[in-house]
XYZ file of C-alpha atoms in Angstrom:
69
model
C -4.585 10.349 9.328
C -3.557 9.798 12.946
C -0.020 8.824 13.875
C 0.930 7.686 17.373
C 4.471 6.929 18.508
C 5.209 5.306 21.856
C 8.605 4.336 23.182
C 9.538 2.236 26.161
C 13.010 1.143 27.237
C 12.979 -1.792 24.843
C 10.305 -1.118 22.208
C 9.065 1.497 19.762
C 5.392 1.288 18.825
C 4.018 3.044 15.767
C 0.336 3.277 14.884
C -1.019 4.879 11.719
C -4.793 5.071 11.266
C -6.735 6.486 8.338
C -10.489 7.019 8.494
C -12.492 4.849 6.121
C -14.264 6.622 3.260
C -17.260 4.969 1.614
C -16.501 6.144 -1.920
C -12.687 5.858 -1.848
C -11.103 4.791 -5.121
C -9.103 1.577 -5.316
C -5.448 2.446 -4.828
C -4.389 0.056 -7.570
C -1.181 -0.861 -5.738
C 0.852 -3.998 -6.202
C -0.297 -5.498 -2.923
C 3.204 -5.944 -1.468
C 3.514 -2.828 0.715
C 2.245 -4.397 3.943
C 4.169 -7.581 3.255
C 7.334 -5.535 2.806
C 6.718 -3.679 6.072
C 6.159 -6.958 7.912
C 9.318 -8.499 6.428
C 11.457 -5.523 7.414
C 10.033 -5.442 10.927
C 10.607 -9.195 11.353
C 14.204 -8.807 10.157
C 14.960 -6.712 13.248
C 12.791 -8.734 15.650
C 9.605 -6.665 15.316
C 6.094 -7.258 14.082
C 3.421 -5.496 12.009
C -0.340 -5.973 12.032
C -2.787 -4.177 9.780
C -6.475 -4.235 9.116
C -9.790 -2.547 8.770
C -11.703 -1.601 11.889
C -15.171 -0.120 12.231
C -14.037 3.411 11.390
C -10.421 3.266 10.206
C -7.736 1.250 8.466
C -4.880 0.843 10.941
C -1.283 -0.306 10.685
C 0.552 -1.065 13.949
C 4.245 -1.866 14.263
C 6.294 -2.828 17.282
C 10.064 -2.644 16.871
C 12.858 -3.347 19.303
C 14.508 -0.192 20.614
C 17.872 0.254 22.224
C 18.668 2.834 24.840
C 18.043 6.477 23.862
C 21.027 8.290 22.379
């Protein structure tokens, strides 16, 4: 798993990537985790995108950020 955090004056970006594995078992989840993330991000003016790339499954979020404390 790779996690990248980037912060600018007005935005926090989070990226989580997990390498794809050919024989990975089905997680058997409810299928609402990404929807929940997207809803929570949208509630504060952010956005979430997720998907499978050539080598990894990646979730990216961009959230508004106030000034550092």
